[in-house]
Coordinates of C-alpha atoms and ligand atoms in Angstrom, one line a residue:
M1 CA 46.2 -91.3 -4.2
K2 CA 48.3 -90.0 -1.3
K3 CA 49.4 -86.4 -1.6
L4 CA 53.1 -85.9 -1.9
M5 CA 54.8 -83.3 0.4
R6 CA 58.3 -82.4 -0.9
V7 CA 60.4 -80.8 1.9
G8 CA 63.5 -78.6 1.8
I9 CA 65.5 -78.0 4.9
I10 CA 67.4 -74.8 5.6
G11 CA 69.7 -75.4 8.6
G12 CA 70.9 -79.0 8.7
G13 CA 72.2 -78.9 12.3
L14 CA 70.8 -80.6 15.3
M15 CA 67.1 -80.2 14.3
G16 CA 67.5 -80.3 10.5
R17 CA 69.0 -83.8 10.8
E18 CA 66.2 -84.8 13.3
A19 CA 63.7 -83.8 10.7
A20 CA 65.5 -86.0 8.1
S21 CA 65.3 -88.9 10.5
A22 CA 61.5 -88.4 10.9
F23 CA 61.1 -88.4 7.1
A24 CA 63.2 -91.6 6.8
R25 CA 60.7 -93.4 9.1
W26 CA 57.6 -92.0 7.5
F27 CA 56.4 -95.4 6.4
V28 CA 55.7 -96.4 10.0
L29 CA 52.6 -94.1 9.9
Q30 CA 49.6 -96.2 9.2
N31 CA 47.0 -95.3 6.6
F32 CA 48.4 -91.8 6.5
P33 CA 47.2 -89.5 3.7
V34 CA 50.5 -87.8 2.9
K35 CA 53.8 -89.1 1.5
V36 CA 56.9 -87.1 2.3
E37 CA 60.1 -86.7 0.4
L38 CA 63.2 -84.7 1.5
T39 CA 64.4 -83.2 -1.8
A40 CA 66.7 -80.3 -0.9
V41 CA 69.0 -79.2 2.0
C42 CA 70.8 -75.9 2.6
D43 CA 73.5 -75.4 5.2
L44 CA 76.7 -73.4 5.4
Q45 CA 78.8 -76.3 6.6
E46 CA 80.2 -78.7 4.1
S47 CA 80.3 -81.6 6.6
L48 CA 76.6 -81.4 7.2
L49 CA 75.8 -81.3 3.5
E50 CA 77.9 -84.4 3.2
W51 CA 75.8 -86.1 5.9
F52 CA 72.6 -85.4 3.9
R53 CA 74.2 -87.0 0.8
Q54 CA 73.3 -90.4 2.2
I55 CA 69.6 -89.7 1.7
P56 CA 68.6 -90.9 -1.9
T57 CA 65.7 -88.5 -2.4
V58 CA 67.9 -85.3 -1.8
K59 CA 68.5 -83.8 -5.2
L60 CA 69.9 -80.5 -4.2
L61 CA 72.6 -79.7 -1.6
T62 CA 73.5 -76.0 -1.4
K63 CA 75.0 -73.3 0.8
D64 CA 72.7 -70.7 -0.7
S65 CA 69.1 -70.6 0.7
A66 CA 67.9 -68.6 -2.4
E67 CA 68.9 -71.6 -4.6
L68 CA 66.9 -74.0 -2.5
L69 CA 63.9 -71.6 -2.6
R70 CA 64.1 -71.5 -6.4
S71 CA 63.7 -75.2 -6.6
P72 CA 60.5 -76.4 -8.2
D73 CA 60.9 -79.7 -6.2
V74 CA 60.2 -78.0 -2.8
D75 CA 56.6 -77.5 -1.5
V76 CA 57.4 -77.0 2.2
V77 CA 60.5 -75.6 3.9
Y78 CA 61.6 -76.5 7.4
V79 CA 63.9 -73.7 8.7
A80 CA 66.1 -74.6 11.7
V81 CA 68.7 -71.8 12.0
P82 CA 69.8 -69.5 14.8
H83 CA 67.1 -67.1 16.0
H84 CA 68.7 -63.9 14.5
L85 CA 68.1 -65.4 11.0
H86 CA 64.4 -66.5 11.6
E87 CA 62.7 -63.3 10.3
K88 CA 64.9 -62.9 7.2
I89 CA 64.7 -66.6 6.1
Y90 CA 61.1 -67.1 7.0
L91 CA 60.1 -64.1 5.0
Q92 CA 62.2 -65.3 2.0
V93 CA 60.4 -68.7 2.2
L94 CA 57.0 -67.0 2.1
A95 CA 58.1 -64.7 -0.7
A96 CA 59.2 -67.7 -2.7
G97 CA 55.7 -69.1 -2.5
K98 CA 56.6 -72.0 -0.3
D99 CA 54.8 -73.3 2.9
L100 CA 56.8 -73.2 6.1
L101 CA 57.4 -75.2 9.3
A102 CA 59.3 -72.6 11.3
E103 CA 61.4 -73.4 14.3
K104 CA 60.7 -71.7 17.6
P105 CA 60.8 -69.1 18.9
F106 CA 59.4 -67.8 15.5
G107 CA 61.6 -64.7 15.3
I108 CA 64.2 -63.3 17.7
D109 CA 61.7 -61.0 19.4
L110 CA 58.1 -59.9 19.5
A111 CA 58.5 -57.4 16.6
A112 CA 60.0 -60.1 14.4
A113 CA 57.2 -62.6 15.3
R114 CA 54.5 -60.1 14.5
K115 CA 56.2 -59.4 11.1
I116 CA 56.4 -63.1 10.3
E117 CA 52.7 -63.6 11.3
Q118 CA 51.6 -60.7 9.1
A119 CA 53.7 -62.0 6.1
A120 CA 52.2 -65.5 6.6
K121 CA 48.7 -64.1 6.5
A122 CA 49.4 -61.9 3.5
S123 CA 51.0 -64.8 1.6
G124 CA 48.2 -67.3 2.2
R125 CA 50.9 -70.0 2.7
F126 CA 50.5 -72.7 5.3
V127 CA 52.7 -71.8 8.3
R128 CA 53.2 -73.6 11.6
C129 CA 55.8 -73.6 14.3
S130 CA 57.7 -76.5 15.9
S131 CA 56.9 -77.9 19.3
E132 CA 56.8 -81.7 19.6
F133 CA 56.3 -82.8 23.2
P134 CA 52.5 -82.4 23.2
F135 CA 52.4 -85.2 20.6
L136 CA 53.6 -87.8 23.2
P137 CA 50.9 -90.0 24.7
G138 CA 51.1 -88.5 28.2
P139 CA 50.7 -84.9 27.1
Q140 CA 47.8 -85.9 24.9
R141 CA 46.1 -87.4 27.9
V142 CA 46.7 -84.1 29.9
V143 CA 45.2 -82.2 27.0
A144 CA 42.1 -84.4 27.0
A145 CA 41.7 -84.1 30.8
A146 CA 42.1 -80.4 30.7
S147 CA 40.0 -79.7 27.6
P148 CA 37.0 -77.4 27.8
E149 CA 34.6 -80.5 27.7
N150 CA 36.4 -82.3 30.6
I151 CA 38.0 -79.7 32.9
S152 CA 34.9 -79.4 35.1
K153 CA 35.7 -83.1 36.2
L154 CA 38.8 -81.7 37.9
G155 CA 36.6 -79.5 40.2
K156 CA 37.8 -76.0 40.8
V157 CA 41.2 -75.6 39.1
L158 CA 43.8 -74.8 41.8
E159 CA 46.9 -74.2 39.6
I160 CA 48.7 -75.1 36.4
N161 CA 52.4 -75.6 36.2
A162 CA 54.4 -76.4 33.1
G163 CA 58.1 -76.3 32.3
F164 CA 61.1 -77.3 30.3
W165 CA 64.3 -78.0 32.1
H166 CA 67.9 -78.5 30.9
A167 CA 70.9 -79.1 33.1
S168 CA 74.1 -79.2 31.0
D169 CA 74.8 -75.5 31.5
L170 CA 75.4 -76.2 35.2
D171 CA 78.9 -77.2 34.0
P172 CA 80.8 -73.9 33.8
T173 CA 83.4 -75.5 31.4
K174 CA 80.7 -76.1 28.8
P175 CA 81.8 -74.0 25.8
I176 CA 79.7 -71.0 24.6
N177 CA 77.5 -71.4 21.5
W178 CA 75.0 -69.2 19.7
K179 CA 72.1 -70.1 22.1
R180 CA 74.0 -68.4 25.0
Q181 CA 74.5 -65.1 23.2
N182 CA 71.8 -62.4 22.9
Q183 CA 72.9 -61.3 19.5
F184 CA 72.0 -64.7 18.1
C185 CA 69.5 -66.1 20.6
G186 CA 67.7 -62.9 21.5
E187 CA 67.2 -60.8 24.6
I188 CA 64.6 -63.3 25.8
G189 CA 67.4 -65.9 26.2
V190 CA 66.2 -69.2 27.7
M191 CA 62.5 -68.2 27.1
G192 CA 63.3 -68.1 23.3
D193 CA 65.1 -71.4 23.6
L194 CA 62.7 -73.4 25.8
G195 CA 59.6 -71.2 26.2
M196 CA 57.4 -72.3 23.3
H197 CA 57.5 -75.9 24.6
A198 CA 56.0 -74.7 27.9
V199 CA 53.4 -72.5 26.3
H200 CA 52.1 -74.7 23.5
I201 CA 49.5 -76.7 25.5
P202 CA 48.3 -73.8 27.7
A203 CA 47.9 -71.6 24.6
R204 CA 46.0 -74.3 22.8
L205 CA 43.6 -74.8 25.7
G206 CA 43.0 -71.0 25.6
W207 CA 44.7 -70.2 28.9
K208 CA 45.9 -66.7 28.0
P209 CA 48.1 -65.1 30.7
K210 CA 46.4 -61.8 31.9
R211 CA 49.5 -60.6 33.7
V212 CA 53.0 -61.9 34.5
H213 CA 55.5 -61.6 37.3
A214 CA 58.8 -62.9 36.0
Q215 CA 62.0 -64.0 37.8
L216 CA 64.9 -64.2 35.4
Q217 CA 68.4 -65.3 36.3
K218 CA 71.9 -65.0 34.7
I219 CA 74.1 -67.3 36.6
Y220 CA 77.2 -67.8 34.4
T221 CA 78.1 -64.7 32.6
Q222 CA 81.2 -66.1 30.8
R223 CA 82.0 -69.4 29.2
P224 CA 85.0 -70.9 27.4
D225 CA 85.0 -69.7 23.8
G226 CA 86.5 -73.0 22.5
K227 CA 89.7 -71.3 21.5
G228 CA 91.4 -71.1 24.9
G229 CA 89.7 -67.9 26.0
L230 CA 86.4 -66.8 27.6
A231 CA 83.4 -65.3 25.9
A232 CA 80.5 -63.3 27.3
C233 CA 77.5 -65.5 28.0
D234 CA 74.8 -62.8 28.3
T235 CA 71.5 -64.7 27.9
W236 CA 69.0 -65.4 30.7
D237 CA 69.8 -68.9 32.0
N238 CA 66.6 -69.5 34.0
A239 CA 63.1 -68.0 33.9
I240 CA 60.1 -68.5 36.1
L241 CA 56.9 -66.8 35.0
H242 CA 54.1 -66.4 37.4
C243 CA 50.9 -65.8 35.5
D244 CA 47.1 -65.5 36.1
V245 CA 44.7 -67.1 33.7
D246 CA 40.9 -67.4 33.5
I247 CA 39.4 -70.7 32.7
G248 CA 35.6 -70.6 32.0
D249 CA 34.1 -68.7 34.9
Q250 CA 37.1 -69.3 37.1
A251 CA 39.2 -66.2 37.3
D252 CA 42.8 -65.6 38.2
I253 CA 44.1 -69.2 38.4
P254 CA 47.8 -69.3 39.1
M255 CA 49.9 -70.6 36.1
R256 CA 53.6 -71.0 36.6
L257 CA 55.9 -71.6 33.6
E258 CA 59.5 -72.6 34.1
M259 CA 62.2 -72.5 31.5
K260 CA 65.6 -73.5 32.9
R261 CA 69.1 -74.2 31.5
L262 CA 70.3 -74.8 35.1
A263 CA 67.9 -77.3 36.5
P264 CA 69.9 -79.8 38.5
G265 CA 69.9 -83.3 36.9
A266 CA 67.4 -82.5 34.1
T267 CA 68.7 -83.5 30.6
N268 CA 65.6 -82.5 28.5
T269 CA 62.7 -82.6 30.9
W270 CA 59.4 -81.3 29.7
W271 CA 56.5 -81.4 32.2
I272 CA 53.0 -80.2 32.9
E273 CA 50.5 -80.6 35.7
V274 CA 46.9 -79.4 36.1
L275 CA 45.6 -79.6 39.7
G276 CA 42.0 -79.3 40.7
T277 CA 40.0 -79.8 43.9
D278 CA 38.5 -83.1 42.6
G279 CA 41.1 -84.4 40.2
G280 CA 44.4 -83.6 38.5
V281 CA 46.9 -84.8 35.9
R282 CA 50.7 -84.7 35.8
F283 CA 53.2 -85.8 33.2
S284 CA 56.9 -85.5 32.8
T285 CA 59.3 -86.8 30.1
A286 CA 61.5 -87.8 33.0
E287 CA 59.1 -90.7 33.4
P288 CA 57.9 -91.1 29.8
K289 CA 55.6 -94.1 30.5
S290 CA 53.9 -92.6 33.5
L291 CA 50.7 -90.6 33.6
W292 CA 49.8 -89.5 37.1
T293 CA 46.1 -88.9 37.8
F294 CA 44.9 -87.4 41.1
V295 CA 41.6 -88.8 42.4
R296 CA 39.8 -87.4 45.4
G297 CA 37.6 -90.2 46.8
K298 CA 37.2 -91.3 50.4
E299 CA 40.9 -91.4 50.3
Q300 CA 43.0 -89.1 48.1
C301 CA 45.5 -90.7 45.8
W302 CA 47.8 -90.2 42.8
Q303 CA 47.3 -93.1 40.4
R304 CA 50.0 -94.1 38.0
T305 CA 49.1 -95.4 34.5
D306 CA 51.8 -97.2 32.5
L307 CA 51.4 -95.5 29.1
G308 CA 52.1 -97.4 25.9
H309 CA 52.6 -96.1 22.4
G310 CA 49.2 -94.5 21.9
M311 CA 50.2 -91.8 19.4
P312 CA 47.8 -89.3 17.8
F313 CA 48.7 -90.7 14.3
P314 CA 48.8 -94.5 14.5
V315 CA 52.1 -96.2 13.7
I316 CA 53.2 -99.8 13.3
T317 CA 55.1 -99.7 16.6
G318 CA 53.7 -102.1 19.2
G319 CA 51.1 -100.5 21.4
I320 CA 53.0 -101.4 24.6
F321 CA 56.3 -100.0 23.4
E322 CA 57.8 -96.8 24.9
A323 CA 57.7 -93.5 23.1
G324 CA 60.6 -91.1 22.9
F325 CA 61.9 -87.9 21.3
P326 CA 62.1 -89.2 17.7
D327 CA 58.6 -90.5 18.0
C328 CA 57.0 -87.2 19.0
F329 CA 59.1 -85.4 16.4
L330 CA 57.7 -87.7 13.7
Q331 CA 54.2 -87.1 15.1
M332 CA 54.6 -83.4 15.0
W333 CA 55.6 -83.6 11.3
A334 CA 52.6 -85.9 10.7
A335 CA 50.4 -83.3 12.3
Y336 CA 51.9 -80.6 10.0
A337 CA 51.5 -82.8 6.9
A338 CA 48.0 -83.8 7.8
E339 CA 46.9 -80.2 8.3
W340 CA 48.8 -79.1 5.2
A341 CA 46.8 -81.7 3.2
G342 CA 43.5 -80.6 4.9
E343 CA 43.3 -84.0 6.7
L344 CA 43.9 -83.1 10.4
N345 CA 40.3 -84.0 11.2
G346 CA 40.2 -82.4 14.6
K347 CA 43.5 -83.8 15.9
F348 CA 46.0 -81.7 17.9
G349 CA 47.9 -79.5 15.5
C350 CA 51.2 -77.7 15.5
V351 CA 51.7 -74.3 17.0
T352 CA 50.0 -71.6 14.9
P353 CA 51.5 -68.2 14.1
A354 CA 49.0 -66.6 16.5
E355 CA 50.1 -68.9 19.3
A356 CA 53.8 -68.1 18.6
V357 CA 53.1 -64.4 18.7
L358 CA 51.2 -64.9 22.0
S359 CA 54.3 -66.6 23.4
H360 CA 56.4 -63.7 22.4
E361 CA 54.0 -61.2 24.0
L362 CA 54.4 -63.2 27.2
F363 CA 58.2 -63.2 27.0
A364 CA 58.3 -59.5 26.2
A365 CA 56.1 -58.8 29.2
A366 CA 58.3 -61.1 31.3
L367 CA 61.4 -59.0 30.3
Q368 CA 59.6 -55.9 31.4
S369 CA 58.4 -57.4 34.6
H370 CA 61.9 -58.5 35.6
L371 CA 63.4 -55.1 34.7
T372 CA 60.8 -53.1 36.6
K373 CA 60.2 -55.7 39.4
T374 CA 56.5 -55.3 38.7
V375 CA 53.5 -57.4 37.6
V376 CA 53.0 -56.6 33.9
P377 CA 49.5 -56.9 32.3
L378 CA 49.2 -58.5 28.9
Ligands
NAD401 N1 62.0 -78.3 18.5 C1 63.0 -78.5 19.3 O1 63.0 -79.4 20.2 C2 64.3 -77.8 19.1 C3 65.5 -78.2 19.7 C4 66.7 -77.5 19.5 C5 66.6 -76.4 18.7 N2 65.5 -75.9 18.2 C6 65.4 -74.7 17.3 O2 65.9 -75.1 16.0 C7 66.6 -74.0 15.5 C8 68.0 -74.5 15.1 O3 68.6 -75.0 16.3 P1 69.6 -76.2 16.3 O4 69.8 -76.7 17.7 O5 69.3 -77.1 15.2 O6 70.9 -75.3 15.9 P2 72.3 -75.8 15.2 O7 73.3 -74.8 15.5 O8 72.6 -77.3 15.5 O9 71.9 -75.8 13.7 C9 71.7 -74.6 13.0 C10 72.3 -74.8 11.6 O10 72.0 -73.6 10.8 C11 73.0 -73.5 9.9 N3 73.0 -72.1 9.3 C12 73.3 -71.0 9.9 N4 73.1 -69.9 9.1 C13 72.6 -70.5 7.9 C14 72.2 -69.9 6.7 N5 72.2 -68.6 6.4 N6 71.7 -70.7 5.7 C15 71.7 -72.1 5.9 N7 72.0 -72.7 7.1 C16 72.5 -71.8 8.1 C17 74.3 -73.8 10.7 O11 75.4 -74.1 9.9 C18 73.8 -74.9 11.5 O12 74.1 -76.2 10.9 C19 66.5 -72.9 16.5 O13 65.4 -72.0 16.2 C20 66.2 -73.6 17.8 O14 65.6 -72.8 18.7 C21 64.3 -76.6 18.4

């Protein structure tokens, strides 16, 4: 008998609907131990609730998150709301005795993240945080190559670089939204928006930053407010974090993390590279089929492997077909469901509360580093 995971969504915007799309394709997962059903949705906007009406399993549509949390038909709640609401709503989910897939950045700041982590521990509920790109085939190959068992094959590690780049904010006429305002997005700005994506794999591989020097930039300080005027755009646009990490007995390896809303030409580009003296790996969603592997033989070369659809959780999709955003988002949910059911079986799991707190510790230190123009220890 497959276990049934009944999900409620609070926040049916961009990501809430992406989750619904993943559940609607759940049957593509092969021999998967958990069935999923979207049973309830909460959003403040009538038009979004109307959109969810087309999903037959949804029994409750409400503007009141407390009503959703009282529903006996909800086991797990996915919360995808602006950052200033994370702490309040995540704590309500836990108090209602539900499990939680939280959205990043897991609270508006470090203090909120720590409170959520403590509440999660005290509640005994199953809590994870969203970050989907590592579930693509390319990043999984990077994780395997850089895992503690394999990393010695890369020789001495020279450096690690990872980032997440957006470009649409280069257009100064793009209207303001909550992600561009500190009161809703948080003082950490772009780090809260894009940072967890860059941190997930390094954190999972145990590469904890020991110190950070951060360069933060605010480029556009005003944007159209959508009503004919201008509004203050006070968040950090771009962040480059220069960190030192220890890997095994190798100390102080440079690790650079980049989170940018102003990266020329990059629509939603997540990338990572691990470079060593004998080998290296490199992947970017800009080339979603390509895994680049550095080989130092008699000649040095970067080899390109054409990746197929080798997902952590097998699906019916042909093995040679390309993987994209909806695929990795489905895989992330599969990882959540498998772990929720005690069936992860050593596969790569979603971001843990401790990893989310670690990311906030780094972002808080980065703010301090930028402010004081110093290197800040963690
Ligand atoms: N994992 C990813 O790749 C990814 C991508 C984008 C955003 N996010 C994260 O997802 C979260 C939501 O971002 P989004 O882009 O979906 O934003 P969005 O603005 O598209 O959606 C947020 C929704 O929350 C609703 N909402 C606001 N207050 C509410 C309340 N009190 N009760 C119920 N609903 C409420 C809004 O009406 C809106 O529909 C954020 O934490 C963001 O950082 C993650």
